[in-house]
Structure formats: C-alpha cells, structure tokens
Amino acid sequence: MLGNNIAYCLKDKYEILGLYHSHPVFIEGIQTIECDLLSRKEFCNLVNRFKPDVIIHCASLTDVDACEVEQDKAYQINVLGTQIVMEALKDLPLTKVIYISSDLVYDGKKGNYSETDPVNPLNYYGLTKLKGEIEALKRETTLVLRTNIFGWNIQKKLSLAEWIISELSCGHTIQGFNDVIFSSIYTFELARIIDLALKKNLAGIYNSASSTSISKYEFGLQVAGLFGLDEKLIHSISIDQASLKAKRAKNISLLVNKLTKDLGIKLPSIKECLQEFYQDSSHQISTKIKNVKLSNIYPQTDIIPYGRQSIDDEDIQAVVSVLKSKNLTQGPKIKEFEEALCQTIGAKYAVVVNSGTAALHLACLVAGIKSTDEVITSSNTFVASANCVVYCKGHPIFADIDPTTYNISIQEIEKKLNNKTRGIIPVHFAGQSCDMKPLHDLIRKKEQVMGHKIYIIEDASHALGSLYENTSVGSCTYSDMTIMSFHPVKHITTGEGGVIFTNNENFNKKLILLRSHGITRYPDDPLPWRYEQIDLGYNYRITDIQAALGISQLKKLPLDILKRREIINSYNEQFKNLESVQIPFEVPKCATNFHLYVLLIDFEKIKMTRSQVMGALKEDGIQSQVHYIPVHTQPFYKNHFGTNWGDLPNTEKYYQKCLSIPLSPAMNDLAVSRVIKSVTKILG
Ligand SMILES: Cc1ncc(COP(=O)(O)O)c(C=O)c1O
C-alpha cells in the first residue's frame, strides 16, 4: 500500500522502479518488477541494473498478530530483508535509504513519544522493525521514519480507514478501541514529507506522523462522519477486551517537533489528513489507484457490456491451485466458501450449489411445495424465480410490482393470498431489497388465520452486498431462506453457481442432503464404505474449482460496492435532468449495491423505439439489455397457467420503458464517461 501510494504521488517528479513480491502492481508511467527481497542475488542484480539514487524501503510483514505467530517469517522479512537491502548497496555509497519504521517500537505506556525517548517494543512486530532500523542505520545517511499510516490499499486487504468504510457500508458493527491512541498520517502526506526530506537530505531517526492524536474509536467516528456512514455501528471497547495474539501498545502518539523544525513545515492534523483522504475519495483517487489493476482484469473487450464478470490474476491463481490439488470437487473449498459467505452476510448457514436456479429448486423442496400449493412471486424477474415452483408441481401466482421500486407490491401480494398459498418468493429486483418487514408481518398474520405455514424465500440473486434496514440482504431476518446466484453477470461469480442462506438448522441439513442425491453417511459408522439414500435428491453440487473462485471473488465485494456506488452516483448526476428519462428510485432504508442500472425511457417522447436506442448505443460500443420480459407473458406460462398480457398493468408498463445500461466494477472512468456521453446524446 505505502509503496504504491508514494509512487502514485511522486511519479511525475522522479523516475521510479516499483518492486513487488507476490501481488503484481501496475501503475501507469512506472516500471514495476517482481522481486523476492530475500533472494540476495535477485535484489543485488536489480539494484546494480537500476542504480537507484534513493531506496524507500517499505517492504515488511506488517500484520502484528501474524508476526507474533510466525516469528521466523517476520524476522526474515523485516530484519534479514533490511540487511539484504543494505548489503546490496555496498558499491553504491551515494544511494540514500529511507527506512519505514513503526510507532510500535515504543511501548505505549506514556504517549507523546519523541525520538529521544527509550524504545521498548511490546510485540515481535515492533521488535523486528526496531532491529530493521539498526540494520538500516548502519549507513550514516539513512533516514528512518517512525510512522503509522492509512491510505489506499491496492490489494484486497484494506487499510484501517478503508476497512471502516467498507464494514459500515455493509451495515456491519465494528469495534473501535477507545484506549489505543495514535497519530496516524495519510500516505499521501507521508509521500510529501519524503519528497521534502530528500530535498533537505535529512538523516537519522524521525517520528513522521500527524501533529495530533486520537483513539482508534474516535478515528472510526471521524471516518463515519465524513463518509456519511452510521456512527452507531461503531462500538467503543477497550483493547483489553479484544483477544489478540500479540500484545499491543496503548498510547503510541508521536511528537513530530523534530520533523516540523527540520522540514520547516507544519504537519497536518489527523482531521486534516482524513479530510484530504475524503476529498481524494470523492475525486475518485481511490479508483485511479485501484485501477492500476484494471489492465489485468478479464475479459478485456472494447464493447462495454451491461454487466460482466471481473476476473483478476488472484482469481486465476485460486482456481489453478485447486486444479493442482487432489480435490476438484467435494473437497475443503466448499465449506470454506460457505463460511466466508456466512461471515459476509451474517446468516447462520449457507449451502452452495451449482446455480441460482438449483438454489431456488432446493429451497422450494425444503418448503415442501407440492401440486396443490400456490407460491406468489414477481413477474418482473428471470424465469427461474417462477420455474422453481413448477419443478415442484406447484402453481406460481404473479403479483404486480410497485411502480416506484419495480419490486413486488405487498398490497398486491395480499390480494392474491388464499388458503392454497404455501410460499412467497420476493425478488430483490436490480439489487434493491423488497420491503421485507411489512411482508413478513403480513405473512405471519395470514399464517395464523389459515393455520398453516407460509414460507418466505427471498430471491436475492441481484442483491449481494445490499442492506435492508442496516442488515445484509441474505441474513434471513425476515424470511426462511434466501437464495443468490453467482452467474457471471452477478456481483461475484463462480462460472455457474448459487447459494441458499438460512438460520434454520433443519433446513440446512435438508438442503445439504438434497444437494447430493439425498444420500447421507453416518459419522463413526463401523462400515466405512456405507452410504444411504434417504430422500430423492439431485446432483446440485458445486465444484471446489468454482468454490475457490467464489472465495477469491468474495474478497473483492467491499471494492465492488464502492466502485458500483461511484458509477451510480455519476450516472444519477448526469441523467437526473434528462426529460425523457427516469433514474432508479432508491429507498432510503435500503443501502443498495445495485446489480443493474435501469433507466425508464419515454420512447414516444424521444421518437425512437427501444430497438433503435439499443442499436444507437451498440454503434457507440455499448451493450444494453431489457430486464425483464414479464414472466407471465412467456408462452409456457400462458399455455400452462392461463396468464396473459393485461394481468399485471404496472409490470407491463414498466417493461415497455425499461433499459439496463452498463454497470460493472470493471468499468474505468473512460468507460463510464463513454456511456454517459452516448446516453446523453441519444436520449437528451
Ligand atoms: C432474479 C434471478 N433469479 C434467479 C436466477 C437464476 O440464477 P442462475 O442463472 O444462477 O441459475 C437469476 C439469474 O439470472 C436471476 O436474475
């Protein structure tokens, strides 16, 4: 993170060579090379080839708990790595080294540390950073910067500030330590300090931090305040309550008088750093920095699709490693994927299967849908939301949508409820949650009257990463089960794939059984080869190859949410004043991670047909799509269930006007502005 952020800030002033270890980094205008710092020969060769004037040595194992557990690895990277850097420079006496150290060299017992205060690290990370300092200072001209930073991490791992934004955006509660005081500085400010320190040729040890200090809890509140997130989700706790592997220093605030004096500048406060961080985020600096990876996102096409998968090199690696392992299917990746999904969504159980459709089918089977049952769903959806009922010989009943949200209307559901109703499948269209609480209340009331259970199965195929009243869609707070799809156009993909979430242990057991032929094995069975088929199930298993891809994809969800939001905000801003166009309505109590961006277009007013608009967009290299042709108007439903045009006026009116334009996190600024320009030209 730091190396990349410094390179980004200083790339116009210096010729920079960036070294990375295992995560490829691409920065426009900068050469980057893979290098293992622990390979003496490799590093020496690079140094002798490039002959740097300056080395900014940021490479370090910075995970404090990992350092405690893997002390040997921490020593190798943080101490021996530094030794290798210094030794490689023996023929380059004029090369300046800047060694990035840490505030954790101090013990945190008194706070407000100056460089002359005694060092006394409490954990192994701090100790290795201190030993690294000693190695680096063997050269007289070395500058050691003791610091604590937040910035833009280009890998999936998030910096503290990014993690706070991502967790709060997902509606997760987080804990903020009220007794850890620090003087964190924004990486871009540290880059400026480094630039100036080079000009002034500073050497020796300097604290290099913000001019103020606050607790990590207060830091969280300030981030939430700036980014308009819910501060109440941050709980104030003492670090003593957290069970961390490594001991932590508490008050590691740093005094920066020495640096202020020697640079002749005022250093920014934490508040100023955070404001700058916020401004940079609204100027899409984060996207620019993170976009460095876009050159390696697949597929690479000139056409901008309405939605598509984003596969990067880490995804590919994840799949490759399963291909090299002994289990292509029925191996450990399935459970790992399910646990990661539960962790993200907050449901008790997740059962992954080989499509969203399979997930819907299993959910209906578990709900016991049979030939005498009716299940109410939306017609503004993909056919799978209704087909699953037919697979169970049930009768799908379509209820009309609410014309503002395009989601199934609760009033319309109420009109269709009767003694035969056994289930409701609300579809969170485009990613925005249906109004689940009133739906849940209505169904529980009707169950009392009718004397039987009515299952609620959420079809959240579009809604990964969305919230309803601060809880994740998928947590089943107001439903029995929720399904999602991992088809390539969805938020994350496994090629084909899906999941059923539930909080009900029996449903979970039944889903697992039906996913694999209805076959079970018994633990500690004296006959180790025995299996029994106790129900009629299917082969709806997903492979380990796919699950590994899913695990890797899921790690990118926080970035997916941020990126989609940036694109949606730009679209809304540009399209809100177009007379013949209606932008999506966002329900305030939902924080929606939209899967689709749907415009309602008054085709009569613009005197063009939908086909003509789609054709004009296509000429500009932009793919658009219609979501959806109402399911009740499909020949199969007309023929078998007697549905027809005219049944659902709001769904049909919506269908006449809708058009989905491109929305995917793989879109860079250029792609977004190409879409805006073309849409404005055609519809404006
Ligand atoms: C709303 C909805 N439900 C269900 C599905 C079916 O998912 P899958 O394609 O993974 O079977 C889709 C897929 O497009 C969908 O959009």
XYZ file of C-alpha atoms and ligand atoms in Angstrom:
700
model
C 0.000 0.000 0.000
C 2.576 2.552 1.043
C 4.967 1.848 -1.825
C 2.166 2.178 -4.325
C 0.729 5.348 -2.761
C 4.153 7.022 -2.631
C 4.867 6.016 -6.233
C 1.481 7.392 -7.319
C 2.131 10.741 -5.573
C 5.705 11.192 -6.727
C 5.638 9.628 -10.176
C 5.792 12.953 -12.002
C 8.820 14.090 -10.022
C 11.037 11.011 -10.021
C 11.838 8.074 -12.218
C 10.517 5.208 -10.104
C 11.061 1.461 -10.163
C 8.486 -0.363 -8.052
C 9.245 -3.802 -6.653
C 6.511 -6.167 -5.625
C 6.648 -9.663 -4.218
C 3.575 -11.783 -4.894
C 0.851 -9.290 -5.840
C 1.509 -7.753 -9.258
C 1.270 -3.958 -9.296
C 0.707 -1.893 -12.421
C 0.977 1.875 -12.205
C 0.761 3.949 -15.344
C 4.090 5.601 -16.033
C 6.023 3.437 -13.593
C 8.036 0.346 -14.187
C 7.218 -2.439 -11.724
C 9.088 -5.690 -11.286
C 8.541 -8.814 -9.242
C 11.324 -9.383 -6.761
C 11.886 -11.553 -3.719
C 13.727 -9.382 -1.248
C 15.043 -12.466 0.487
C 16.827 -13.562 -2.647
C 20.116 -11.712 -2.181
C 21.195 -12.315 -5.760
C 17.925 -11.215 -7.346
C 17.819 -7.994 -5.351
C 21.521 -7.197 -5.937
C 21.099 -7.676 -9.673
C 18.173 -5.276 -9.732
C 19.998 -2.665 -7.678
C 23.069 -2.877 -9.899
C 20.962 -2.587 -13.009
C 18.819 0.330 -11.865
C 21.431 2.075 -9.663
C 18.877 3.986 -7.596
C 19.627 7.358 -6.011
C 17.111 6.524 -3.313
C 15.596 3.337 -1.926
C 12.358 3.739 0.019
C 12.252 0.504 1.942
C 8.595 -0.223 2.775
C 8.701 -3.994 2.409
C 7.625 -5.551 5.655
C 5.390 -8.147 7.248
C 3.041 -5.651 8.890
C 0.327 -7.903 10.307
C 1.146 -7.592 14.000
C -0.587 -10.818 15.030
C 0.873 -12.804 12.134
C 4.344 -11.620 13.200
C 3.718 -12.955 16.701
C 2.680 -16.357 15.383
C 5.194 -16.631 12.556
C 8.210 -15.078 14.217
C 10.703 -16.668 11.889
C 8.962 -15.269 8.823
C 8.706 -11.831 10.479
C 12.422 -11.885 11.286
C 13.326 -12.938 7.769
C 11.305 -10.226 6.049
C 11.679 -7.360 8.491
C 15.254 -7.847 9.667
C 17.092 -10.012 7.139
C 15.251 -8.273 4.290
C 16.628 -4.954 5.517
C 20.103 -6.438 5.899
C 19.947 -7.579 2.267
C 18.856 -4.125 1.093
C 21.813 -2.530 2.886
C 24.345 -5.087 1.708
C 23.196 -4.743 -1.894
C 24.192 -1.086 -1.764
C 27.814 -1.657 -0.866
C 29.011 -0.494 -4.286
C 26.608 2.457 -4.322
C 27.791 4.652 -1.444
C 25.709 7.632 -2.516
C 22.362 5.835 -2.563
C 20.081 7.164 0.122
C 17.917 4.735 2.112
C 14.623 5.689 3.686
C 13.533 3.000 6.090
C 9.861 2.986 7.019
C 9.608 2.055 10.682
C 6.686 1.933 13.073
C 5.230 3.635 16.137
C 5.232 0.171 17.734
C 8.927 0.466 18.604
C 7.597 2.386 21.639
C 5.802 0.599 24.486
C 2.761 2.910 24.582
C 2.919 3.415 28.332
C 3.359 7.189 28.283
C 2.403 8.520 24.839
C 3.665 11.651 23.078
C 6.941 9.987 22.248
C 9.849 11.947 20.913
C 12.777 10.329 19.113
C 14.945 10.520 22.233
C 12.508 8.517 24.365
C 13.584 4.944 25.081
C 12.269 2.287 22.721
C 10.703 -0.860 24.175
C 8.562 -2.833 21.726
C 5.832 -4.970 23.325
C 5.411 -7.361 20.414
C 7.507 -9.198 17.871
C 6.480 -6.924 15.013
C 7.767 -3.865 16.912
C 10.954 -5.726 17.800
C 11.676 -6.704 14.189
C 11.025 -3.152 12.996
C 13.471 -1.899 15.603
C 16.090 -4.438 14.537
C 15.446 -3.364 10.949
C 16.174 0.234 11.988
C 19.509 -0.853 13.412
C 20.400 -2.577 10.140
C 19.334 0.447 8.098
C 21.215 2.910 10.285
C 24.484 1.107 9.587
C 24.653 3.574 6.713
C 25.117 7.077 8.079
C 22.915 8.799 5.546
C 19.869 6.575 6.214
C 16.631 8.274 7.162
C 14.349 6.269 9.494
C 10.709 7.354 9.602
C 8.684 6.012 12.527
C 5.100 6.227 11.435
C 1.551 4.924 11.403
C -0.347 5.231 8.125
C -3.704 4.931 6.421
C -4.240 5.156 2.681
C -5.382 3.283 -0.383
C -4.527 -0.366 -0.441
C -4.371 -1.710 -3.951
C -4.714 -5.273 -2.803
C -7.857 -6.788 -1.377
C -6.570 -6.222 2.137
C -7.964 -2.873 3.268
C -6.200 -0.144 5.250
C -7.803 0.850 8.573
C -9.819 3.729 7.110
C -10.927 1.682 4.088
C -11.908 -1.209 6.345
C -14.062 1.100 8.470
C -15.792 2.481 5.342
C -16.317 -0.975 3.906
C -17.690 -2.538 7.097
C -20.023 0.384 7.861
C -21.192 0.487 4.232
C -22.166 -3.181 4.610
C -24.096 -2.337 7.810
C -21.717 -4.390 9.954
C -21.000 -3.329 13.509
C -17.338 -2.849 14.329
C -15.367 -2.346 17.484
C -13.233 0.740 17.979
C -10.553 0.723 20.655
C -11.101 3.674 22.964
C -7.738 3.238 24.682
C -5.387 2.923 21.717
C -4.177 6.422 20.908
C -2.262 7.009 17.707
C -1.109 9.734 15.323
C -1.887 8.092 12.012
C -0.960 10.014 8.866
C -2.400 9.799 5.343
C 0.021 8.038 2.972
C -0.141 10.957 0.506
C 1.061 13.320 3.261
C 3.864 10.913 4.117
C 4.829 10.925 0.429
C 5.090 14.726 0.540
C 7.218 14.532 3.690
C 9.535 12.044 1.981
C 9.871 14.318 -1.036
C 10.809 17.264 1.183
C 13.080 15.191 3.415
C 15.008 14.117 0.328
C 15.446 17.714 -0.744
C 16.703 18.639 2.740
C 18.775 15.456 2.896
C 17.534 14.502 6.375
C 19.215 11.557 8.058
C 18.722 9.722 11.348
C 15.507 8.885 13.179
C 12.348 10.972 12.821
C 8.797 10.481 14.031
C 6.729 11.095 10.928
C 3.067 11.300 11.803
C 0.102 13.630 12.191
C 0.509 16.580 14.516
C -2.436 15.373 16.643
C -3.509 12.078 18.158
C -6.857 10.373 18.770
C -8.152 6.976 19.795
C -8.936 4.378 17.150
C -12.595 4.644 18.222
C -12.631 8.405 17.577
C -10.834 7.789 14.291
C -13.696 5.476 13.291
C -16.271 8.126 14.235
C -14.484 10.754 12.144
C -14.327 8.437 9.120
C -18.039 7.610 9.534
C -18.927 11.315 9.855
C -17.027 12.299 6.710
C -18.366 9.456 4.583
C -21.964 9.814 5.813
C -21.986 6.373 7.479
C -23.782 5.241 10.605
C -21.574 6.070 13.633
C -23.793 3.948 15.876
C -22.387 0.831 14.238
C -19.035 1.557 15.915
C -18.885 0.184 19.444
C -16.378 1.644 21.833
C -14.341 -1.045 23.596
C -11.029 -1.374 25.375
C -8.284 -3.252 23.584
C -8.066 -5.379 26.741
C -11.442 -6.864 25.735
C -10.108 -7.996 22.361
C -8.351 -11.327 22.241
C -5.397 -10.513 20.035
C -2.409 -12.756 19.601
C 0.176 -10.011 20.006
C 0.388 -7.568 22.913
C -0.442 -4.016 21.859
C 0.994 -0.717 22.948
C -1.799 1.614 24.025
C -0.725 5.223 23.739
C 1.610 5.406 20.776
C 1.028 9.063 19.977
C 4.114 10.609 18.439
C 5.586 14.068 18.798
C 6.705 15.472 15.487
C 8.556 18.606 16.659
C 11.881 17.425 15.247
C 10.452 16.828 11.765
C 8.423 20.056 11.838
C 11.536 22.040 12.726
C 13.914 20.365 10.271
C 11.492 20.465 7.340
C 10.276 23.953 8.193
C 6.623 23.000 7.610
C 3.548 22.452 9.707
C 2.453 18.816 9.690
C -1.254 18.082 9.174
C -3.573 17.038 11.998
C -5.435 13.717 11.781
C -8.592 15.658 10.987
C -6.883 17.376 8.062
C -5.478 14.045 6.859
C -8.931 12.485 6.949
C -10.462 15.431 5.089
C -7.838 15.081 2.394
C -8.498 11.319 2.269
C -12.216 12.029 1.881
C -11.644 14.624 -0.848
C -9.365 12.259 -2.700
C -12.039 9.606 -2.487
C -14.661 11.935 -3.949
C -12.227 12.808 -6.739
C -12.022 9.090 -7.379
C -8.327 8.891 -6.488
C -9.053 5.522 -4.941
C -10.413 4.266 -8.246
C -7.415 5.655 -10.096
C -5.058 3.936 -7.709
C -7.013 0.723 -7.626
C -7.492 0.925 -11.382
C -3.841 0.057 -11.669
C -5.100 -3.489 -11.619
C -7.549 -2.987 -14.459
C -5.033 -3.802 -17.138
C -5.156 -7.310 -15.716
C -8.880 -7.760 -15.390
C -10.541 -10.200 -17.702
C -12.298 -10.259 -20.075
C -10.714 -7.379 -21.983
C -13.117 -6.127 -24.628
C -13.857 -2.889 -26.446
C -17.605 -3.353 -26.126
C -18.891 -2.170 -22.753
C -21.288 -4.917 -21.643
C -24.353 -4.210 -19.455
C -22.800 -6.456 -16.803
C -19.940 -8.865 -16.717
C -17.550 -10.760 -14.524
C -14.240 -9.251 -13.361
C -11.558 -11.903 -13.081
C -8.104 -10.912 -11.901
C -4.832 -12.772 -11.539
C -5.566 -13.748 -7.935
C -8.832 -15.377 -9.015
C -6.932 -17.294 -11.649
C -4.314 -18.365 -9.120
C -7.034 -19.543 -6.724
C -8.520 -21.747 -9.426
C -5.140 -23.004 -10.588
C -4.192 -24.088 -7.087
C -7.336 -26.239 -6.831
C -6.599 -27.712 -10.251
C -3.232 -28.771 -8.861
C -4.751 -30.197 -5.670
C -6.266 -33.614 -5.091
C -9.919 -32.498 -4.806
C -11.616 -30.970 -7.821
C -14.987 -31.492 -6.166
C -16.315 -32.479 -2.714
C -13.151 -31.071 -1.140
C -12.424 -28.425 1.512
C -13.138 -25.335 -0.608
C -16.912 -25.844 -0.381
C -17.024 -25.404 3.394
C -14.537 -22.546 3.187
C -16.738 -20.731 0.657
C -19.847 -21.338 2.785
C -18.111 -19.997 5.885
C -16.890 -16.916 4.027
C -20.432 -16.265 2.760
C -21.929 -16.621 6.271
C -19.267 -14.281 7.622
C -20.055 -11.661 4.967
C -23.837 -11.917 5.135
C -24.466 -12.764 8.769
C -26.696 -15.814 8.191
C -26.135 -18.921 10.299
C -25.926 -21.389 7.399
C -25.026 -21.232 3.725
C -25.346 -24.155 1.314
C -23.592 -23.591 -2.003
C -24.922 -25.260 -5.129
C -24.253 -25.217 -8.863
C -26.708 -22.451 -9.868
C -29.163 -19.913 -8.533
C -31.869 -21.994 -10.161
C -30.769 -25.103 -8.234
C -30.810 -22.977 -5.075
C -34.407 -21.929 -5.774
C -35.425 -25.525 -6.519
C -33.922 -26.857 -3.283
C -35.484 -24.044 -1.261
C -38.918 -24.911 -2.689
C -38.350 -28.614 -1.947
C -37.406 -27.831 1.645
C -40.536 -25.672 1.890
C -42.451 -28.785 0.790
C -44.119 -27.138 -2.222
C -46.422 -29.645 -3.940
C -49.118 -29.848 -6.616
C -51.903 -28.328 -4.550
C -49.832 -25.311 -3.476
C -49.605 -21.774 -4.766
C -46.488 -19.649 -4.483
C -46.635 -15.907 -5.118
C -43.771 -14.195 -6.905
C -42.967 -11.253 -9.130
C -43.298 -11.314 -12.899
C -40.527 -8.726 -13.231
C -37.772 -11.304 -12.839
C -35.833 -14.008 -14.594
C -37.983 -17.075 -15.328
C -36.112 -19.156 -12.720
C -37.927 -17.379 -9.838
C -41.180 -18.968 -11.038
C -39.870 -22.165 -12.669
C -38.702 -23.487 -9.293
C -42.331 -23.673 -8.180
C -43.269 -25.591 -11.321
C -40.393 -28.059 -10.734
C -42.224 -28.986 -7.525
C -45.551 -29.226 -9.403
C -46.779 -26.113 -7.596
C -48.694 -23.221 -9.124
C -46.862 -19.896 -9.477
C -49.049 -16.835 -8.944
C -47.773 -13.477 -10.158
C -48.367 -10.304 -8.158
C -47.885 -6.865 -9.691
C -44.964 -4.554 -8.858
C -44.742 -1.258 -7.051
C -44.189 1.261 -9.897
C -41.537 3.217 -7.967
C -39.234 0.379 -6.871
C -40.162 -2.205 -9.566
C -40.304 -4.748 -6.705
C -43.295 -6.936 -5.884
C -46.002 -4.906 -4.137
C -47.079 -6.042 -0.656
C -50.649 -4.860 -1.327
C -50.738 -6.946 -4.499
C -49.422 -9.982 -2.601
C -52.177 -9.523 -0.040
C -54.803 -9.573 -2.808
C -53.503 -12.922 -4.091
C -53.103 -14.697 -0.759
C -55.540 -17.543 -0.142
C -55.776 -20.933 1.562
C -53.591 -22.564 -1.055
C -50.698 -20.122 -0.624
C -47.673 -22.009 0.691
C -44.887 -19.666 -0.216
C -43.811 -16.199 -1.295
C -40.711 -15.569 -3.399
C -39.964 -11.839 -3.261
C -37.277 -10.899 -5.802
C -34.978 -8.007 -4.871
C -35.016 -6.533 -8.329
C -31.767 -4.931 -9.542
C -30.396 -5.363 -6.004
C -32.822 -3.187 -4.038
C -34.490 -5.092 -1.231
C -38.246 -5.605 -1.154
C -39.918 -4.137 1.915
C -39.366 -7.277 3.962
C -40.645 -6.248 7.379
C -44.255 -5.465 6.372
C -44.205 -8.526 4.112
C -43.038 -10.689 6.994
C -45.696 -9.198 9.323
C -48.427 -9.773 6.751
C -47.417 -13.402 6.188
C -47.164 -14.202 9.901
C -50.677 -12.740 10.347
C -52.084 -14.771 7.443
C -50.471 -17.960 8.776
C -52.496 -17.506 11.972
C -55.709 -17.113 10.001
C -55.009 -20.002 7.620
C -53.497 -22.318 10.155
C -50.520 -23.369 8.052
C -47.004 -22.227 7.427
C -46.274 -19.903 4.501
C -42.605 -19.905 3.578
C -40.775 -16.752 2.546
C -37.900 -17.469 0.151
C -36.025 -14.347 -0.905
C -34.613 -14.350 -4.416
C -31.585 -12.133 -3.806
C -29.778 -13.127 -6.993
C -29.234 -9.409 -7.667
C -28.611 -8.252 -4.128
C -25.237 -9.406 -2.785
C -23.806 -6.527 -0.740
C -27.154 -4.745 -0.326
C -28.683 -3.785 3.013
C -32.237 -3.596 4.261
C -32.614 -1.525 7.431
C -28.913 -1.940 8.208
C -28.903 -5.734 7.907
C -27.383 -7.592 4.989
C -29.777 -8.980 2.430
C -29.341 -12.726 2.851
C -29.297 -12.688 6.645
C -32.856 -14.108 6.565
C -34.008 -11.667 9.248
C -37.484 -11.642 7.682
C -37.503 -14.901 5.741
C -36.978 -18.652 5.951
C -34.369 -18.861 3.234
C -32.594 -16.531 0.811
C -31.004 -17.597 -2.435
C -28.342 -15.910 -4.562
C -26.853 -16.617 -7.979
C -23.189 -16.495 -8.968
C -23.764 -16.372 -12.700
C -21.055 -14.254 -14.432
C -23.204 -11.127 -14.728
C -23.859 -11.080 -10.971
C -21.779 -9.288 -8.307
C -19.461 -12.225 -7.847
C -19.161 -15.299 -9.994
C -18.258 -18.962 -9.808
C -18.958 -19.516 -13.515
C -22.296 -21.039 -12.634
C -23.308 -21.237 -9.003
C -25.656 -20.273 -6.247
C -26.273 -20.386 -2.521
C -29.129 -20.822 -0.077
C -28.843 -18.972 3.232
C -30.915 -19.949 6.256
C -30.869 -19.629 10.022
C -32.792 -22.890 10.466
C -30.653 -25.921 11.340
C -33.157 -28.452 9.951
C -33.448 -26.593 6.642
C -29.680 -26.558 6.441
C -29.462 -30.341 6.972
C -32.173 -30.992 4.401
C -30.552 -28.684 1.838
C -27.211 -30.480 2.223
C -28.946 -33.832 1.800
C -30.891 -32.837 -1.308
C -27.863 -31.170 -2.894
C -26.261 -34.597 -3.216
C -28.871 -37.204 -4.262
C -30.487 -37.424 -0.809
C -27.537 -39.560 0.213
C -26.098 -39.463 3.697
C -23.244 -41.063 5.597
C -23.068 -41.577 9.330
C -20.076 -40.440 11.344
C -18.245 -43.289 13.124
C -20.127 -45.872 11.013
C -18.435 -49.238 11.625
C -18.864 -49.911 7.878
C -16.680 -47.186 6.376
C -17.966 -47.727 2.811
C -21.624 -47.391 3.699
C -23.897 -44.619 2.419
C -27.677 -44.445 2.429
C -30.118 -42.662 0.161
C -32.883 -41.462 2.449
C -34.605 -38.934 0.174
C -34.818 -38.123 -3.529
C -32.160 -35.507 -4.139
C -30.152 -34.206 -7.074
C -26.585 -33.607 -8.096
C -26.609 -29.873 -7.468
C -23.055 -29.860 -6.080
C -20.669 -27.053 -6.962
C -17.017 -27.968 -7.581
C -14.015 -26.948 -5.497
C -12.685 -25.196 -8.597
C -15.737 -22.942 -8.577
C -15.768 -22.503 -4.805
C -12.131 -21.353 -4.882
C -13.087 -18.754 -7.473
C -16.023 -17.700 -5.282
C -13.818 -17.271 -2.203
C -11.399 -15.119 -4.152
C -14.225 -13.092 -5.743
C -15.973 -12.531 -2.415
C -12.879 -10.794 -1.040
C -13.482 -8.058 -3.607
C -17.050 -7.332 -2.511
C -16.157 -4.181 -0.496
C -14.422 -2.731 -3.553
C -17.309 -3.838 -5.754
C -19.705 -1.870 -3.536
C -17.552 1.283 -3.603
C -16.993 1.093 -7.350
C -20.632 0.449 -8.247
C -21.677 3.334 -5.998
C -19.260 5.700 -7.755
C -20.651 4.721 -11.154
C -24.273 5.004 -9.983
C -23.639 8.442 -8.471
C -22.082 9.634 -11.742
C -24.991 8.239 -13.769
C -27.626 9.724 -11.435
C -25.957 13.124 -11.554
C -25.801 13.135 -15.361
C -29.193 11.589 -16.119
C -31.434 13.087 -13.439
C -32.245 16.133 -15.560
C -32.900 14.313 -18.830
C -36.571 14.960 -19.559
C -37.493 11.658 -21.145
C -35.649 9.510 -18.633
C -36.401 8.246 -15.132
C -33.398 7.255 -12.996
C -33.745 4.464 -10.380
C -35.545 5.383 -7.178
C -33.543 4.493 -4.090
C -35.476 3.508 -0.973
C -33.877 5.377 1.951
C -33.965 2.424 4.352
C -32.072 0.277 1.853
C -28.412 0.753 1.038
C -28.404 -0.921 -2.349
C -25.456 -2.456 -4.106
C -27.175 -2.274 -7.478
C -26.564 -5.153 -9.847
C -28.404 -3.442 -12.697
C -28.776 0.229 -13.573
C -32.205 0.538 -15.203
C -33.425 3.666 -16.944
C -37.121 4.117 -17.715
C -37.289 5.814 -21.085
C -40.220 7.614 -22.654
C -39.654 6.226 -26.145
C -42.620 8.105 -27.591
C -41.234 11.400 -26.394
C -37.807 10.822 -27.967
C -39.470 9.449 -31.095
C -37.317 6.332 -31.126
C -38.151 2.698 -30.496
C -36.286 0.697 -27.880
C -34.583 -1.299 -30.632
C -33.376 1.921 -32.237
C -31.961 3.162 -28.928
C -30.228 -0.175 -28.345
C -28.857 -0.041 -31.890
C -27.547 3.515 -31.424
C -25.850 2.527 -28.164
C -24.354 -0.511 -29.867
C -22.851 1.723 -32.549
C -21.014 3.506 -29.723
C -19.765 0.147 -28.421
C -22.277 -0.037 -25.563
C -24.385 -3.071 -24.806
C -27.802 -2.571 -23.225
C -30.396 -5.124 -22.155
C -34.028 -5.467 -21.117
C -34.754 -6.725 -17.589
C -37.248 -8.343 -17.854
C -39.842 -9.558 -20.312
C -42.638 -10.237 -17.785
C -42.634 -13.946 -16.919
C -46.438 -14.170 -17.065
C -46.287 -13.244 -20.765
C -43.954 -16.121 -21.670
C -45.656 -18.772 -23.874
C -45.003 -21.520 -21.308
C -46.900 -19.663 -18.586
C -49.656 -18.556 -20.935
C -50.129 -22.174 -22.112
C -49.901 -23.926 -18.770
C -51.200 -21.388 -16.283
C -53.500 -19.213 -18.392
C -51.668 -15.979 -17.696
C -51.691 -13.194 -20.292
C -50.896 -9.614 -21.207
C -53.093 -7.281 -19.214
C -52.821 -9.304 -15.965
C -50.259 -7.018 -14.322
C -50.555 -3.401 -15.531
C -47.624 -1.936 -13.564
C -45.221 -4.716 -14.555
C -46.227 -4.352 -18.191
C -45.962 -0.530 -18.166
C -42.517 -0.827 -16.607
C -41.485 -3.377 -19.243
C -42.457 -1.022 -22.069
C -39.968 1.574 -20.828
C -37.042 -0.209 -19.159
C -33.486 -0.429 -20.423
C -30.432 -1.543 -18.446
C -27.200 0.260 -19.262
C -23.689 -0.961 -18.311
C -22.829 -1.309 -14.641
C -19.820 -3.301 -13.515
C -16.846 -2.663 -11.226
C -14.534 -3.413 -14.138
C -15.589 -0.143 -15.801
C -12.895 2.509 -15.607
C -13.515 6.270 -15.753
C -13.223 6.243 -19.518
C -15.897 3.566 -19.912
C -18.253 5.439 -17.549
C -17.847 8.688 -19.441
C -18.313 6.889 -22.776
C -21.669 5.567 -21.540
C -22.721 8.963 -20.148
C -21.814 10.712 -23.393
C -23.609 8.221 -25.574
C -26.777 8.003 -23.427
C -26.993 11.806 -23.179
C -26.507 12.168 -26.920
C -29.190 9.605 -27.783
C -31.769 10.368 -25.084
C -31.034 14.010 -24.276
C -33.670 -12.892 -10.184
C -32.989 -14.156 -10.608
N -33.330 -15.309 -10.015
C -32.724 -16.469 -10.346
C -31.751 -16.527 -11.301
C -31.146 -17.841 -11.672
O -29.792 -17.918 -11.362
P -28.821 -18.889 -12.187
O -28.629 -18.297 -13.542
O -27.567 -18.892 -11.360
O -29.448 -20.224 -12.243
C -31.354 -15.353 -11.946
C -30.295 -15.371 -12.958
O -30.194 -14.556 -13.828
C -31.994 -14.125 -11.589
O -31.657 -12.988 -12.174
